[in-house]
Structures are given as structure tokens and as C-alpha cells.
Coordinates of C-alpha atoms in Angstrom, one line a residue:
M930 CA 75.3 -35.7 39.0
S931 CA 72.8 -32.9 39.1
R932 CA 69.3 -33.8 38.9
P933 CA 66.8 -32.7 36.3
T934 CA 64.5 -29.8 36.8
A935 CA 60.8 -30.2 36.5
R936 CA 57.9 -27.6 36.2
A937 CA 54.6 -27.8 38.2
V938 CA 51.6 -25.8 38.8
H939 CA 50.3 -25.0 42.3
L940 CA 47.2 -23.7 43.6
V941 CA 47.8 -20.7 45.5
S942 CA 44.3 -19.3 46.2
R943 CA 41.0 -20.6 46.2
P944 CA 38.3 -18.9 43.7
S945 CA 35.1 -17.1 44.7
G946 CA 33.0 -18.0 41.7
A947 CA 34.6 -18.5 38.4
P948 CA 38.3 -19.5 38.8
S949 CA 41.1 -17.2 37.1
A950 CA 44.7 -17.8 36.4
E951 CA 45.6 -15.8 39.4
N952 CA 44.6 -18.8 41.5
F953 CA 47.6 -20.7 40.2
A954 CA 51.3 -20.3 39.9
F955 CA 54.0 -22.2 37.9
V956 CA 57.0 -23.5 39.9
D957 CA 60.3 -24.9 39.2
E958 CA 61.3 -28.0 41.2
T959 CA 64.3 -30.2 41.2
V960 CA 63.5 -33.9 40.7
P961 CA 64.6 -35.9 43.9
A962 CA 66.7 -39.0 43.6
L963 CA 64.6 -41.8 43.1
A964 CA 64.2 -44.5 46.0
A965 CA 63.7 -48.1 45.2
G966 CA 60.7 -48.9 43.9
E967 CA 60.1 -45.4 42.1
A968 CA 60.5 -44.1 38.5
L969 CA 60.6 -40.9 36.8
V970 CA 57.9 -40.2 34.1
E971 CA 58.3 -37.5 31.5
N972 CA 54.6 -36.6 31.1
L973 CA 53.3 -36.3 27.5
Y974 CA 49.5 -35.5 27.8
Q975 CA 47.4 -34.3 30.6
S976 CA 43.7 -34.2 31.0
V977 CA 41.8 -31.2 32.4
D978 CA 38.4 -32.0 33.6
P979 CA 35.3 -30.4 35.1
Y980 CA 35.6 -32.1 38.6
M981 CA 38.9 -30.2 39.2
R982 CA 36.8 -27.0 39.9
E983 CA 35.4 -28.7 42.8
E984 CA 39.0 -29.6 43.9
M985 CA 39.9 -25.8 43.9
D986 CA 37.4 -25.2 46.9
E987 CA 38.0 -25.8 50.6
G988 CA 38.6 -29.6 51.3
G989 CA 39.9 -30.3 47.8
W990 CA 43.3 -29.8 46.7
E991 CA 46.1 -28.4 49.1
L992 CA 47.3 -24.9 48.7
H993 CA 51.1 -24.4 47.4
A994 CA 51.4 -28.2 46.6
P995 CA 51.4 -30.2 43.4
L996 CA 47.9 -30.8 41.9
E997 CA 46.3 -34.2 41.0
G998 CA 44.8 -35.4 37.6
R999 CA 44.9 -37.7 34.8
T1000 CA 48.3 -37.9 32.9
L1001 CA 50.0 -40.0 30.3
G1002 CA 53.9 -40.4 30.2
R1003 CA 57.0 -42.4 29.4
V1004 CA 59.3 -43.7 31.9
V1005 CA 62.8 -42.1 31.7
E1006 CA 64.6 -43.3 34.8
S1007 CA 63.7 -46.3 37.0
R1008 CA 64.3 -48.2 40.1
A1009 CA 61.1 -50.2 39.6
D1010 CA 61.3 -53.5 38.0
A1011 CA 57.4 -53.1 36.9
L1012 CA 58.1 -49.6 35.4
P1013 CA 61.1 -50.1 32.7
V1014 CA 62.6 -47.3 30.9
G1015 CA 60.6 -46.5 27.9
A1016 CA 57.3 -47.8 29.1
L1017 CA 54.3 -45.7 28.7
V1018 CA 52.2 -45.3 31.8
F1019 CA 49.1 -43.8 33.2
H1020 CA 49.0 -42.1 36.5
R1021 CA 47.2 -39.2 38.4
Q1022 CA 50.2 -37.0 39.5
A1023 CA 49.5 -34.4 36.9
W1024 CA 50.1 -30.6 36.5
R1025 CA 53.7 -31.2 36.2
T1026 CA 56.2 -31.8 33.4
H1027 CA 58.0 -34.9 35.3
S1028 CA 56.4 -37.2 38.1
V1029 CA 57.9 -39.6 40.5
V1030 CA 55.6 -42.7 40.6
T1031 CA 55.5 -46.0 42.2
A1032 CA 54.1 -49.2 40.4
E1033 CA 51.1 -48.9 42.8
R1034 CA 50.5 -45.5 41.8
A1035 CA 50.9 -46.0 38.0
N1036 CA 49.4 -48.4 35.2
L1037 CA 51.1 -49.7 32.1
L1038 CA 49.2 -48.6 29.1
P1039 CA 47.9 -51.5 27.1
D1040 CA 49.3 -51.6 23.6
F1041 CA 46.6 -50.8 21.3
A1042 CA 48.2 -50.7 17.8
G1043 CA 46.3 -48.1 15.7
V1044 CA 44.7 -46.3 18.5
P1045 CA 45.9 -42.7 19.3
L1046 CA 47.8 -42.4 22.7
S1047 CA 45.5 -39.4 23.7
A1048 CA 42.5 -41.6 23.5
H1049 CA 43.6 -43.0 26.7
L1050 CA 42.6 -39.6 28.1
S1051 CA 39.5 -39.1 26.3
I1052 CA 37.2 -42.0 24.9
L1053 CA 39.2 -44.8 26.4
G1054 CA 39.9 -42.7 29.6
G1055 CA 37.8 -41.5 32.6
T1056 CA 35.5 -39.5 30.4
G1057 CA 34.6 -42.4 28.1
L1058 CA 34.4 -44.7 31.0
S1059 CA 31.9 -42.2 32.7
A1060 CA 29.8 -42.4 29.5
W1061 CA 29.9 -46.2 29.3
V1062 CA 29.0 -46.8 32.7
G1063 CA 26.2 -44.2 32.8
L1064 CA 24.7 -45.8 29.8
T1065 CA 25.3 -49.4 30.5
R1066 CA 25.3 -50.0 34.3
I1067 CA 23.4 -47.2 35.5
A1068 CA 20.7 -46.3 32.9
R1069 CA 20.8 -49.6 31.2
L1070 CA 20.1 -48.2 27.7
Q1071 CA 18.4 -50.7 25.5
P1072 CA 18.5 -50.8 21.5
G1073 CA 15.8 -48.3 20.1
E1074 CA 15.5 -46.2 23.4
S1075 CA 15.6 -42.5 23.1
L1076 CA 18.5 -40.8 25.0
F1077 CA 19.2 -37.0 26.1
V1078 CA 22.6 -35.9 26.9
S1079 CA 23.6 -32.6 28.4
A1080 CA 26.9 -30.9 28.0
A1081 CA 26.7 -33.1 24.9
A1082 CA 29.8 -31.5 23.2
G1083 CA 32.1 -32.0 26.2
G1084 CA 34.4 -34.9 26.9
V1085 CA 31.6 -37.4 28.5
G1086 CA 28.9 -36.0 26.1
T1087 CA 30.5 -36.9 22.9
A1088 CA 31.7 -40.2 24.2
A1089 CA 28.1 -41.0 25.2
G1090 CA 26.5 -40.0 21.8
R1091 CA 29.2 -42.3 20.0
I1092 CA 28.7 -45.2 22.4
A1093 CA 24.9 -44.8 22.5
R1094 CA 24.9 -44.9 18.6
L1095 CA 27.0 -48.0 18.5
L1096 CA 24.6 -49.7 21.5
G1097 CA 21.7 -49.2 18.8
A1098 CA 20.0 -46.3 20.7
G1099 CA 17.0 -44.8 19.0
R1100 CA 16.8 -41.1 18.9
I1101 CA 19.9 -39.2 20.5
V1102 CA 19.4 -35.6 21.6
G1103 CA 22.0 -33.4 23.0
S1104 CA 22.3 -29.8 24.5
T1105 CA 25.3 -27.7 24.2
G1106 CA 26.3 -24.0 24.5
S1107 CA 26.5 -22.7 21.0
A1108 CA 24.7 -23.4 17.4
A1109 CA 28.2 -24.2 16.1
K1110 CA 28.5 -27.0 18.7
A1111 CA 25.1 -28.4 18.1
A1112 CA 25.7 -28.5 14.4
H1113 CA 29.1 -30.6 15.1
L1114 CA 26.9 -33.1 17.3
T1115 CA 24.5 -33.9 14.5
E1116 CA 27.0 -33.7 11.5
H1117 CA 30.0 -35.5 13.1
V1118 CA 29.2 -37.2 16.4
G1119 CA 25.9 -39.1 15.7
F1120 CA 23.3 -37.1 17.4
D1121 CA 19.8 -37.0 15.7
A1122 CA 19.1 -33.5 17.2
A1123 CA 21.0 -31.1 19.3
F1124 CA 20.1 -27.4 20.6
D1125 CA 21.8 -24.5 22.2
Y1126 CA 20.5 -24.4 25.8
H1127 CA 20.5 -20.6 25.6
D1128 CA 17.5 -20.4 23.1
G1129 CA 14.9 -21.2 25.6
P1130 CA 13.5 -23.3 28.4
I1131 CA 14.9 -26.8 28.2
A1132 CA 11.6 -28.6 28.6
D1133 CA 10.6 -26.8 25.5
R1134 CA 13.5 -27.7 23.4
L1135 CA 13.2 -31.4 24.4
R1136 CA 9.5 -31.4 23.4
E1137 CA 10.5 -30.3 20.1
A1138 CA 13.6 -32.6 19.7
A1139 CA 12.1 -35.6 21.2
P1140 CA 8.3 -35.3 20.8
D1141 CA 7.7 -38.9 21.7
G1142 CA 9.5 -38.5 25.2
L1143 CA 12.8 -39.9 26.6
H1144 CA 13.6 -43.3 28.0
V1145 CA 17.1 -42.3 29.2
Y1146 CA 18.8 -38.9 30.5
L1147 CA 22.7 -38.8 31.0
D1148 CA 23.0 -35.7 33.2
N1149 CA 26.3 -33.6 33.2
V1150 CA 24.5 -30.4 34.2
G1151 CA 21.9 -30.6 36.7
G1152 CA 19.6 -27.4 37.6
D1153 CA 17.2 -26.6 34.8
H1154 CA 18.6 -29.4 32.6
L1155 CA 17.5 -31.8 35.1
E1156 CA 14.1 -30.2 35.4
G1157 CA 13.6 -30.1 31.8
A1158 CA 14.5 -33.8 31.4
I1159 CA 12.2 -35.0 34.1
S1160 CA 9.3 -33.2 32.2
A1161 CA 10.2 -35.2 29.0
M1162 CA 10.9 -38.5 30.4
R1163 CA 8.6 -41.3 29.5
A1164 CA 7.2 -43.5 32.3
H1165 CA 9.7 -45.8 33.8
G1166 CA 12.4 -43.7 32.3
R1167 CA 16.1 -43.7 33.9
I1168 CA 18.3 -40.8 34.6
A1169 CA 22.0 -41.6 35.1
W1170 CA 23.5 -38.4 37.1
C1171 CA 27.1 -38.0 36.1
G1172 CA 27.8 -34.3 36.9
A1173 CA 26.4 -30.8 37.8
V1174 CA 28.4 -28.1 36.0
A1175 CA 25.6 -25.8 36.6
Q1176 CA 27.0 -25.3 40.3
Y1177 CA 30.5 -25.8 40.3
D1178 CA 31.5 -22.2 40.4
D1179 CA 29.0 -21.5 43.2
A1180 CA 28.5 -24.7 45.5
K1181 CA 27.2 -22.6 48.2
N1182 CA 24.4 -21.2 46.1
P1183 CA 23.3 -23.9 43.7
P1184 CA 20.6 -23.7 41.2
A1185 CA 17.0 -23.8 42.8
A1186 CA 16.0 -27.4 43.2
T1187 CA 13.8 -28.9 40.4
R1188 CA 10.1 -28.0 40.8
N1189 CA 9.0 -31.2 39.3
L1190 CA 11.0 -33.5 41.4
Y1191 CA 7.8 -35.4 42.5
D1192 CA 7.3 -36.6 38.9
V1193 CA 10.1 -39.0 39.7
V1194 CA 7.2 -40.6 41.5
G1195 CA 4.4 -40.0 39.3
K1196 CA 6.3 -41.4 36.3
S1197 CA 7.9 -44.3 38.1
L1198 CA 11.5 -42.9 37.0
R1199 CA 14.9 -44.0 38.6
L1200 CA 17.4 -41.5 39.2
E1201 CA 20.6 -42.7 40.3
G1202 CA 23.8 -40.8 40.8
F1203 CA 27.4 -42.3 40.4
L1204 CA 31.1 -41.8 40.6
V1205 CA 33.3 -43.3 37.9
R1206 CA 36.0 -44.3 40.3
N1207 CA 33.7 -46.9 41.9
H1208 CA 33.2 -48.7 38.5
L1209 CA 37.0 -49.0 37.2
D1210 CA 36.4 -52.8 36.9
A1211 CA 34.3 -51.8 33.8
R1212 CA 37.3 -50.6 31.9
P1213 CA 38.0 -53.8 30.1
E1214 CA 34.4 -53.8 28.9
L1215 CA 35.0 -50.4 27.5
Y1216 CA 38.2 -51.5 25.8
D1217 CA 36.7 -54.6 24.3
F1218 CA 33.8 -52.6 23.0
L1219 CA 35.6 -49.4 21.6
V1220 CA 39.2 -50.5 20.5
P1221 CA 38.1 -52.5 17.4
H1222 CA 36.0 -49.3 16.4
L1223 CA 38.9 -47.0 17.1
R1224 CA 41.2 -49.3 15.0
S1225 CA 38.7 -49.4 12.1
G1226 CA 38.1 -45.6 12.2
T1227 CA 34.4 -46.2 12.8
V1228 CA 34.8 -44.1 15.9
V1229 CA 37.0 -41.0 16.0
P1230 CA 38.0 -39.6 19.5
D1231 CA 36.6 -36.2 20.0
E1232 CA 39.3 -34.1 21.5
T1233 CA 40.7 -30.5 21.8
V1234 CA 44.4 -30.5 22.1
V1235 CA 46.3 -27.6 23.4
D1236 CA 50.0 -27.5 23.1
G1237 CA 52.5 -26.7 25.6
F1238 CA 52.7 -27.1 29.4
D1239 CA 52.6 -23.3 29.9
R1240 CA 49.2 -23.3 28.6
V1241 CA 47.7 -25.9 30.9
V1242 CA 45.9 -23.3 33.2
E1243 CA 44.6 -21.7 30.0
A1244 CA 43.2 -24.9 28.7
F1245 CA 41.7 -25.8 32.3
L1246 CA 40.0 -22.4 32.4
G1247 CA 39.1 -22.5 28.8
M1248 CA 37.4 -26.0 29.3
L1249 CA 35.2 -24.6 32.1
R1250 CA 34.0 -21.8 29.8
G1251 CA 33.2 -24.5 27.0
A1252 CA 36.1 -23.6 24.7
N1253 CA 36.5 -27.3 23.9
T1254 CA 34.7 -29.7 21.6
G1255 CA 35.2 -33.1 22.9
K1256 CA 37.8 -33.9 25.6
M1257 CA 40.3 -31.0 26.5
I1258 CA 43.8 -32.4 26.6
V1259 CA 47.0 -30.8 27.0
R1260 CA 50.1 -32.0 24.9
L1261 CA 52.9 -31.3 27.2

């Protein structure tokens, strides 16, 4: 019997600066026969994330090989007892229509009736978990405290806004790339104030949006956003550093170091970076906290969904340019 054909995306060249479609190629592959302990998954949804831009550089993804990423799919053939046919699974062998996985490299999705499947890649996935860990474990946000979130209209940013509101935060401020996105944050996501970072120095915008200063900053940008936030922090404030999109396209020439870094000492601030993969044990906490709100409709996942595997590169490049509101997901 002939084996099915799968489509995959390979990285064929490394970008210098902003990546382009020419850095990728679509490749047709024959799915190999399954070995004992393996299952074939038809992928349904794929996540495209900012960290993937770093993976395109030397030392990241291999050239001319299938790429990595978070994916949801359904088992369609199995030689693994733990992965029965029909089961919905999460795995990281993305950028392809079908993936061969083992039970060690795939997790059965919990059955949360009434919760959209795609939420496992957005507010219940890595982006939501990043927001949860940053706010609760790293910054230890307390009820009534003021919060600033950069890249607030992205996957982590929107999740952070919704989670912070449920945690009882005081004033929540966000920065984003357009006036339309700023309006979306205040009208639909729960932010008290939001601004377009193109409109002037971050420190000035923060003084206007949070005149009493900030207790917590969740940093997804770095660069001028970090400098501006430090200037607006109250004494004993906490900064949870999650990402640095300001330098992903030019890691060899990052933005100038913050000129007010010594204010971390003067204000007795705490600045801590974190990687969500070191906090996967927090996922049950996130589920317990959010699933009831998702089922009741109190929280709606913020997602931009692009249809079709042939648009996965387009979706990734669009996400890097800020084309998404909330988490960018490809429905394969």
C-alpha cells in the first residue's frame, strides 16, 4: 500500500535583517511507515511565534530540514498504545501537514468541553503560559497594582491583559503599533490605557497613561520600552522580561543599552528574565484559573486565524510585522 504524502516547510537560507518568503521552501514528502511506538498525526492548527525569528539565525533551525513549533493535530494512524487513533494531541513538530510522533514527544490534549481547540495554542498555550508565569511567578502581581505590558496586542500581551484583570490588577497600560490596536486593547481586552509607541518617547507616554507610576512591567520588547518603563517604575517595582522583539531582526546590532539602568539600583527594582519552558509545571495552574472563565465566556481568546497550510510562511512573516491582533494561528 502506498504511503500518504505530507507537505512541509524547510528553511533554505538565513536572513540578514528582516526575513522574507525566499528564506523558506515548501517540500512534498512521503510519510514513512510507522515503527512500533509511533503515531501519524494530521495537523490541524499551528502556532507561529516571535521566538522563531531567532531560530532562523545561525545556531537555530537546521537548513533544508523540517522546522519546529507548537502544533495541534489528530492521530490518524498509530502503533502507540498511548496515542490512539482519533486522539487530539499537542506536539512540536510543526511546519508540516502530517507529523510522525512518539508518546514521549506528544501530549494528549485535556478535554475542556466548551473551550475552542485553538485556545490550546493561544491563551491556554505557550503565550498564555508566558503571561501567567511572568505575572504570577516572576513579577508576583498583587491586587490593585499598576501594570505596563509592551507588545500588548500580541499573543502574550493580550493574554497578560486578560489575566491581570482577573487577578485584580489596578491600572493596566499597554503599548502597541497602531491607534487601531490601542483602541482594541481598551475597548475589548480590558486595558485601562494604551498607546501607539510610534507617537513619541515611551517614558512620556507612560507618564501620561500612568501618572502615579508602575508597580510591574511585563517586557516583550526591550530597547526603548525597557528604558521608558524603568523611568516610570515606582520604588520596589518588578520587571518580568519575557522577550525582546526590538532586536530579533538584528541580533548583532541590538538597540543601545538602556541609559537609566542604574535606576534599577536607585529605585530598588527587581528585573528578572525567564523562559517559559522552565515553568511548564505551571500549566495546571493556568488551566485551573482560566478554563472556567473560557467556558463561561468571561474570557474570549484573542486570536488572528489564517486559513491554509500554504499560508503558513505568510502568517509567520505577517506576525513579525504586527499583522495580528492576539495570537497568530494557522488553521491547516
